[in-house]
Structures are given as structure tokens and as C-alpha cells.
Short mmCIF file of C-alpha atoms and ligand atoms in Angstrom, two decimals:
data_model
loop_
_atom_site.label_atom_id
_atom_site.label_comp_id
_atom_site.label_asym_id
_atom_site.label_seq_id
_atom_site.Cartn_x
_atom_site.Cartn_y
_atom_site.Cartn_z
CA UNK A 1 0.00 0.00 0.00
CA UNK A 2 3.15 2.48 1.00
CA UNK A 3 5.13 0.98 -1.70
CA UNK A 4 7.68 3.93 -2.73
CA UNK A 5 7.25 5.28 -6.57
CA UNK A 6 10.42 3.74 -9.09
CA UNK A 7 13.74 5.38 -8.15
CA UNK A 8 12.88 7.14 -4.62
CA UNK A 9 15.84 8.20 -3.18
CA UNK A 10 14.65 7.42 0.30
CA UNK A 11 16.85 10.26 2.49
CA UNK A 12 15.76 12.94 0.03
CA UNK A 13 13.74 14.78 2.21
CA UNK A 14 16.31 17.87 2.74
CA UNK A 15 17.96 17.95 -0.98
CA UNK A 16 13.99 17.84 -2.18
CA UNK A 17 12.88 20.48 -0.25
CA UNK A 18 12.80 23.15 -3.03
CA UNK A 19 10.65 21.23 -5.38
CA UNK A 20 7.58 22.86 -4.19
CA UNK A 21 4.47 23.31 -6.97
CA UNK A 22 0.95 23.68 -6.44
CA UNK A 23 -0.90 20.69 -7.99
CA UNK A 24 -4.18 19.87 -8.94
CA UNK A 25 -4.96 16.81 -6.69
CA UNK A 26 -8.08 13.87 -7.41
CA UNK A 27 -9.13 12.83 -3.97
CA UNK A 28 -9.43 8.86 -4.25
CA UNK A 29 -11.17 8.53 -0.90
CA UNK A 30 -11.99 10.36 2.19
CA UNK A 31 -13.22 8.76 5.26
CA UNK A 32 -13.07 8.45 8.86
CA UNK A 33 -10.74 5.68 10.15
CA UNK A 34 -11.32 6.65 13.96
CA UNK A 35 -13.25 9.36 15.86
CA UNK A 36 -12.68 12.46 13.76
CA UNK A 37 -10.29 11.44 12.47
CA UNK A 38 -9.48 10.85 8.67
CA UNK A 39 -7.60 9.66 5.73
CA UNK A 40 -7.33 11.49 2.29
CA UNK A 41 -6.21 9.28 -0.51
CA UNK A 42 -5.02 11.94 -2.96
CA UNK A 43 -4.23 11.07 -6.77
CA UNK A 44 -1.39 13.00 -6.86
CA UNK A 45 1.97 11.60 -8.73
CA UNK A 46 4.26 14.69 -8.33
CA UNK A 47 4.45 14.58 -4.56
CA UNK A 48 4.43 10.55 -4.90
CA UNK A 49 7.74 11.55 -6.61
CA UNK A 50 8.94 14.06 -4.73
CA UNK A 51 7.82 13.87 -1.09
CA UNK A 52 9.86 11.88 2.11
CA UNK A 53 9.03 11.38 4.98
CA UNK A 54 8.42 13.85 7.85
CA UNK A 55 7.34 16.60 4.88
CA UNK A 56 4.11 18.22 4.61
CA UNK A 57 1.55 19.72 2.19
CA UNK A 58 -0.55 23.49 2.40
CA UNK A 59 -4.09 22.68 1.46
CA UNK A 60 -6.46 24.93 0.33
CA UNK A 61 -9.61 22.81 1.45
CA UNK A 62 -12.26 24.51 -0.61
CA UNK A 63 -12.60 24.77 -4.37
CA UNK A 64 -13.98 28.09 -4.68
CA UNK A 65 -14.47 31.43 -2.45
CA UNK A 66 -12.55 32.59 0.07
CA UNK A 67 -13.25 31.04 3.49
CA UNK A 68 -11.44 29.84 4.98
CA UNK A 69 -8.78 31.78 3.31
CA UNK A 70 -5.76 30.03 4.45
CA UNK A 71 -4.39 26.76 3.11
CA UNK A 72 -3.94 23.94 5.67
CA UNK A 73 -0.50 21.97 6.60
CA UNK A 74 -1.27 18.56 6.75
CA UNK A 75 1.34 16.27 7.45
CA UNK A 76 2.32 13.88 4.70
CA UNK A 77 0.79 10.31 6.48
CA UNK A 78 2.21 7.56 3.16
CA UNK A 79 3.43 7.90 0.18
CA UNK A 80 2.15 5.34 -2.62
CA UNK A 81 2.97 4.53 -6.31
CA UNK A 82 0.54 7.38 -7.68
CA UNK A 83 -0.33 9.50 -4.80
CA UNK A 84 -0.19 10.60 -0.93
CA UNK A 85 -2.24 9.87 1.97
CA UNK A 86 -2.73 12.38 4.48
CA UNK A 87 -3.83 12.05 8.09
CA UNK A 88 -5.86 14.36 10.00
CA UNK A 89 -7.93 14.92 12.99
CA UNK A 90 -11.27 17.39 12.39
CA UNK A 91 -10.63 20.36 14.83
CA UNK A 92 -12.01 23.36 13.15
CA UNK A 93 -13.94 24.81 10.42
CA UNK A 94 -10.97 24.20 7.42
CA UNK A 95 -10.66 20.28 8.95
CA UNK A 96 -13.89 19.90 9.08
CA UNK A 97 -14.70 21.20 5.50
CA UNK A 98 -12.25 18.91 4.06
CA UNK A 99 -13.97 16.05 5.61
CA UNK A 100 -16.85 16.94 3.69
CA UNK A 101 -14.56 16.53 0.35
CA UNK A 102 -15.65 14.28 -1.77
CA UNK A 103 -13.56 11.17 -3.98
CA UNK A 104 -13.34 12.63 -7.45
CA UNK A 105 -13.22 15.99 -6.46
CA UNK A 106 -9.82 18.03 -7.20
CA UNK A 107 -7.62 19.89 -4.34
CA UNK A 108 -5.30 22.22 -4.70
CA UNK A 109 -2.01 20.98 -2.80
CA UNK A 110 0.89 23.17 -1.96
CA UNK A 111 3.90 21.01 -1.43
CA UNK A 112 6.34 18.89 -0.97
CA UNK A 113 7.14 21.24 2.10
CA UNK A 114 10.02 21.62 4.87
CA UNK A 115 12.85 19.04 5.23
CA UNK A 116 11.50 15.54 6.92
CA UNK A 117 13.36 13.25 8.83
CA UNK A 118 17.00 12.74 8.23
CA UNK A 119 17.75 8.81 7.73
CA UNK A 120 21.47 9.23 6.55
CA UNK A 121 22.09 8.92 10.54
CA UNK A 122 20.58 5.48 10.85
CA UNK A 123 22.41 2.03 10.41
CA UNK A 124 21.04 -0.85 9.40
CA UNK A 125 20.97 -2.27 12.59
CA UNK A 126 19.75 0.95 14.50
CA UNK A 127 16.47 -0.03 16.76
CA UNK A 128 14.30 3.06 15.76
CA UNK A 129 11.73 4.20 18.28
CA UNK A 130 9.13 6.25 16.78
CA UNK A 131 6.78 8.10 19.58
CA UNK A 132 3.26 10.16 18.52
CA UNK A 133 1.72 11.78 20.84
CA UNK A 134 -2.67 11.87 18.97
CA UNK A 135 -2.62 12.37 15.82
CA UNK A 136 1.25 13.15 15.62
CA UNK A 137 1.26 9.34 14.38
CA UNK A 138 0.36 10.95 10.52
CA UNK A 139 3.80 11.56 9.28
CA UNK A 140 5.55 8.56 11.50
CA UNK A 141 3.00 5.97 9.96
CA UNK A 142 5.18 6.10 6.72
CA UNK A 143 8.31 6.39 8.42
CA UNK A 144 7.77 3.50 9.96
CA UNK A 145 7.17 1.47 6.83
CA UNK A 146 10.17 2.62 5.65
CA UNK A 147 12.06 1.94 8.52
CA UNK A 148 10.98 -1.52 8.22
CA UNK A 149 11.59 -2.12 5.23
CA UNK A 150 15.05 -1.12 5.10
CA UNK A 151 15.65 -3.78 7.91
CA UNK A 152 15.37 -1.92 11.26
CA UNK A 153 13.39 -2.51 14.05
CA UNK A 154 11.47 -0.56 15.14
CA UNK A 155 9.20 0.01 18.45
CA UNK A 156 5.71 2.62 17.72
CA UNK A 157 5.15 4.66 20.85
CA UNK A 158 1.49 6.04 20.41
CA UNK A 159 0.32 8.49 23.46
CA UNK A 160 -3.38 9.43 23.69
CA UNK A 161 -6.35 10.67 26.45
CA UNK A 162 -8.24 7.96 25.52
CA UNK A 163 -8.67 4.42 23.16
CA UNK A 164 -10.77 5.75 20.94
CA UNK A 165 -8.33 8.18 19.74
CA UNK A 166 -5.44 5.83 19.17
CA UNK A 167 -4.91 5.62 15.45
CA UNK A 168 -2.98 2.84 13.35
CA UNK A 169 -2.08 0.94 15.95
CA UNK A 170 -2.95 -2.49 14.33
CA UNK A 171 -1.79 -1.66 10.85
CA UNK A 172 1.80 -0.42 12.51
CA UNK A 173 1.31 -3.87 14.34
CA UNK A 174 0.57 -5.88 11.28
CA UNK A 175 3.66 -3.66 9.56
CA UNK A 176 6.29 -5.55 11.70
CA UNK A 177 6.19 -2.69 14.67
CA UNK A 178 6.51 -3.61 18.16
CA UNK A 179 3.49 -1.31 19.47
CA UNK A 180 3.44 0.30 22.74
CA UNK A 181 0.36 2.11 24.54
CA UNK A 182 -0.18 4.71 26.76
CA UNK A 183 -3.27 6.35 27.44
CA UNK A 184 -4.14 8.86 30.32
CA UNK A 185 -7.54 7.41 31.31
CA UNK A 186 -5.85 3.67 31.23
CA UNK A 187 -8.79 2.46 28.77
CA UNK A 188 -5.82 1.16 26.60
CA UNK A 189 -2.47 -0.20 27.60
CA UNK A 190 -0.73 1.90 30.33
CA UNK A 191 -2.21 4.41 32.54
CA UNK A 192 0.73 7.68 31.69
CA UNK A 193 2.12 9.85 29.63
CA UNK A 194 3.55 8.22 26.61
CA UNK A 195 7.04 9.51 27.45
CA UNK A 196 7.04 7.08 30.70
CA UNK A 197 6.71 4.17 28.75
CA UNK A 198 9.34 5.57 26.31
CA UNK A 199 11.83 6.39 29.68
CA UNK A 200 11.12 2.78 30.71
CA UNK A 201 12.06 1.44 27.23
CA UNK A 202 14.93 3.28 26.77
CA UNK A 203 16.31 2.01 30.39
CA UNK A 204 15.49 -1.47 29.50
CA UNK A 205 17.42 -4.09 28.35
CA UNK A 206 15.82 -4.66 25.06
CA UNK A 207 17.26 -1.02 24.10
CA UNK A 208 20.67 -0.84 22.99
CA UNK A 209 21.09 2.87 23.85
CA UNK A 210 24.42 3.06 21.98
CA UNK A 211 22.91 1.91 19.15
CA UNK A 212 19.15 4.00 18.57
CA UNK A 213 17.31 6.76 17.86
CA UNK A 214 14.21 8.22 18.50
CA UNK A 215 11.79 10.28 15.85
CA UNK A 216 8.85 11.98 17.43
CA UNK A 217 5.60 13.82 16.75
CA UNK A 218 2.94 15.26 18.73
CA UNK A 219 2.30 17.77 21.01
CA UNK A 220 4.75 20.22 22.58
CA UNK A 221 4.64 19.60 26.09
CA UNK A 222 4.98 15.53 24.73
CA UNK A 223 8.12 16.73 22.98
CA UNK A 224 9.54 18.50 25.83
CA UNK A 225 9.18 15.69 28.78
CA UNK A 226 10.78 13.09 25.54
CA UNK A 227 13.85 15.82 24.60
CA UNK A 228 14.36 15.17 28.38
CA UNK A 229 13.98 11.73 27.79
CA UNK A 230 16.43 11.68 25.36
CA UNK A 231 19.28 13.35 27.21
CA UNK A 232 19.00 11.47 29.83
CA UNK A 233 19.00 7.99 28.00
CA UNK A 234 21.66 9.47 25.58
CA UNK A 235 19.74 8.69 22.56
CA UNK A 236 19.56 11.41 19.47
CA UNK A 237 15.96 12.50 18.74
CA UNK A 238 14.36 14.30 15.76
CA UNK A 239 11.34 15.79 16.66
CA UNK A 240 8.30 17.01 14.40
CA UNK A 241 7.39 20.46 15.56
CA UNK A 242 3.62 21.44 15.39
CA UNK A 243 3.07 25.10 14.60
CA UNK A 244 0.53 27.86 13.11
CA UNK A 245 1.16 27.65 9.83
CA UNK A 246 -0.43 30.63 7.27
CA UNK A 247 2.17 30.51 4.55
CA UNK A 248 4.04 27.60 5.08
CA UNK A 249 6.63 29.00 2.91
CA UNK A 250 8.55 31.04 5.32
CA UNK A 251 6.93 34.19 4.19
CA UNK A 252 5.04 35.30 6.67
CA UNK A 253 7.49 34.71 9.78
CA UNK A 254 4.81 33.32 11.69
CA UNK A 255 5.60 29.88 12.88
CA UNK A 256 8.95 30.84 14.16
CA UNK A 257 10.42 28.49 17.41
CA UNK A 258 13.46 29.50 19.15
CA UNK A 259 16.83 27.30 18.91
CA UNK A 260 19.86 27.13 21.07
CA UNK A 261 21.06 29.24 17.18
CA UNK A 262 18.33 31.53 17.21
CA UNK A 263 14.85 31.67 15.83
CA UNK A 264 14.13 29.02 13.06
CA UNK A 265 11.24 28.75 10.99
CA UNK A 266 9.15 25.63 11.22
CA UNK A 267 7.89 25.50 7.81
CA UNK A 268 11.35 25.95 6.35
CA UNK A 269 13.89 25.38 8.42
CA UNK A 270 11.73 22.24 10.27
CA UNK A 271 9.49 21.07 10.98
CA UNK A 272 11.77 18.29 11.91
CA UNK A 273 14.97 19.73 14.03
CA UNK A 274 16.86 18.12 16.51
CA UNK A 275 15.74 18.06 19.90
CA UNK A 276 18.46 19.25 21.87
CA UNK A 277 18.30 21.93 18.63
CA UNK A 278 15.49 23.08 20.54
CA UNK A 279 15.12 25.86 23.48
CA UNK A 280 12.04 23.95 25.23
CA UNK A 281 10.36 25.58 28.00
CA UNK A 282 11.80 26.26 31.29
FE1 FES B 1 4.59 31.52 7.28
FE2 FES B 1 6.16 29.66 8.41
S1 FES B 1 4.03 29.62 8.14
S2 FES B 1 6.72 31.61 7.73
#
């Protein structure tokens, strides 16, 4: 279903990053896969080409008019041999128009946009722990695949309130991923924060700490506690910043986050960065 397109280059996120185009994009399907939240199925062979993992796409979620007047950033959830699917969770008046989208209808799709994850630091044998915190498990779904496929393991850390917002946990199961479970309420696997499971992990025995890495999306305060995390387990982490997005291009200056080297753009200059990259709060 993820398969790449013929000749991906599959670390191309960064070197791709300027191929940006606006294209005219045949939604296949859109439907709800769990409680508000849904999957696009876009017919859309440019960003098949062109997009890696961790990128996103701006999209303008109405075919006509004016309102909402911004274009969305939706991260990119897999990447297939003709198209993208894209993940999201209905929150709002833009999220839940595009639920209301229709297959056959046409969107208009900014992207590919920002860098995505670098794999050039991985080796084959590095155990790769993704953690999402909601629905930060869109642009680590297809990571994962990849991941996989290339031959490393890889354990899914997937954070929510509740069950019934846990997303792709089977499919990431069926992939090949070791799936772990935290939920605040305890109405599915253990009763924390996501990031206590991942501190347990990463002190365990089954994690070679000289020889992993952690990639992570999801909310701020998630990313925060799991940069600490990191440190402390001395494992490198590339986090997936969340932001308010109006340009996505770095045009506007307004999704800027501040760095240990100043203020960075998320759009551009992200939205994956280090996390010890990142000033978190104090
Ligand atoms: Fe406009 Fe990043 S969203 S500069």
C-alpha cells in the first residue's frame, strides 16, 4: 500500500525540499478511520515523486471562495505509487470542510514542504523508536514502513487521552512494529504519559542505547518531557514540531520556534529539528 514510486531516493527529504508546486490533486477517498479522524487518498503523482518522509503539504480545502482563506498543513501520512495519503484529525472549520470533500473531487495541494526526517544517521541495525503523541502518528505511519523495510526494528510509541483516539495501531502492528500504549484514562495499555513508557524502554534491556534513535511527533509539552527523555537515556531525537502555519513557505514569519542558534522557521527550516536543537520551555 506504502510501496515507494520507481527510483525514490529514500533520504531525500532535505535535498527535495525546493521542489515545491501547487498541484491539482483527485481525492481517491476520504473517510473516517477513527473518531474524527481521517484519511485522504489523494491522486497525486508529483508529490508521490517528490515527497519523504516527515514533509508536509498546504491545502487549500475549498474549491472556490474565500473562506477559509488560508491553506492547511497537513502532514504527509504515506506515500504510494501514484499519490499521498494524508492524516488528519477534524478540529475546526478548514478540517472539518475537508472532511466533507468528496472522492473525485480536485484539491489544490501546496507542497512537498520543509525538510522531513534525516535517515542518513541510521544504520542498518539501529532499533528506531518512533513516539506520537494523537494524531502526531500521521507523518511517522510512513516512516515507519520505511524503517521496516530497510531492515530496522522498530518500536511505535502512540500516546493518547483515551482508546478511541489511538490511530494505526494495528496496521503499525501488522507492519512488523513492536506497538506500545499509553493512554491517560488507562482504557488502553498503560495508565501515563507516553514519554514514561518511552523512559522505561529506553532504560530497559531490550534497548541498545548506543545503538538507537528516537523520531517523534505530537504535542509540545509531549516533545519536551521526551527531549528530556532523550538526554537522559543518551539517545539522538528528531522531533516534528507542530506550529501555526499561514504561509508555510517562510513568508510570513509566523511559525517561528526558538533554537539554542536563534529563531528558526518551522515551515522551512523544520518542521523536523533536533531536539536538543530546541530551546524547550523552562
Ligand atoms: Fe509563514 Fe512559516 S508559516 S513563515
Amino acid at each position: 500500500m506504502e510501496a515507494q514510486g520507481k527510483g525514490h531516493d529514500r533520504s531525500r527529504g532535505r535535498k527535495d525540499s525546493m521542489k515545491k508546486q501547487i498541484v491539482k490533486a483527485k481525492i481517491v477517498s476520504n473517510g473516517e478511520v477513527e473518531k474524527d479522524h481521517f484519511v485522504i487518498d489523494l491522486d497525486a503523482p508529483y508529490l508521490a515523486e517528490h515527497a519523504a518522509r516527515g514533509q508536509f503539504v498546504n491545502v487549500r480545502v475549498r474549491s472556490e471562495g474565500t473562506d477559509p482563506l488560508l491553506r492547511i498543513p497537513l502532514g504527509i501520512h504515506a506515500v504510494h505509487e501514484g499519490g499521498v495519503k494524508l492524516l488528519y484529525k477534524v478540529v475546526g472549520e478548514a478540517t472539518r470542510i475537508l472532511s466533507k470533500r468528496r472522492s473525485g473531487e480536485v484539491l489544490d495541494v501546496l507542497g512537498p514542504l520543509g525538510n522531513g526526517f534525516d535517515l542518513d544517521v541510521l544504520k542498518k541495525t539501529t532499533q528506531a523508536i518512533l513516539v506520537a503523541g494523537g494524531h502526531g502518528v500521521a507523518p511517522l505511519y510512513g516512516l515507519a514502513d520505511e524503517l521496516i523495510k530497510r531492515g530496522n526494528p522498530v518500536d511505535f510509541f502512540i500516546g493518547a487521552s483515551s482508546e478511541d483516539l489511538i490511530v494505526c495501531d494495528s496496521e503499525l502492528a501488522g507492519m512488523g512494529a513492536r506497538v506500545h500504549i499509553a493512554t491517560e484514562d488507562g482504557s488502553a495499555g498503560s495508565k501515563c504519559y507516553v514519554t514514561e513508557i518511552l523512559a522505561r524502554h529506553c532504560a530497559g534491556d531490550t534497548c541498545n542505547a548506543g545503538d538507537a534513535y528516537i523520531f517523534a511527533c505530537g504535542p509540545r509539552p509531549m516533545l519536551s518531557a521526551l527531549a528530556g527523555c532523550s538526554r537522559d537515556a543518551g539517545i539522538p531525537a528528531q522531533v516534528s514540531l507542530d506550529a501555526y502555519m499561514a504561509c508555510g513557505t517562510g513568508a510570513c514569519l509566523g511559525c517561528a520556534v526558538e533554537t539554542k542558534s536563534g529563531y528558526k522557521l518551522v515551515c522551512k527550516d523544520g518542521p523536523v529539528f533536533s531536539s536538543d536543537e530546541i530551546v524547550w520551555e523552562k
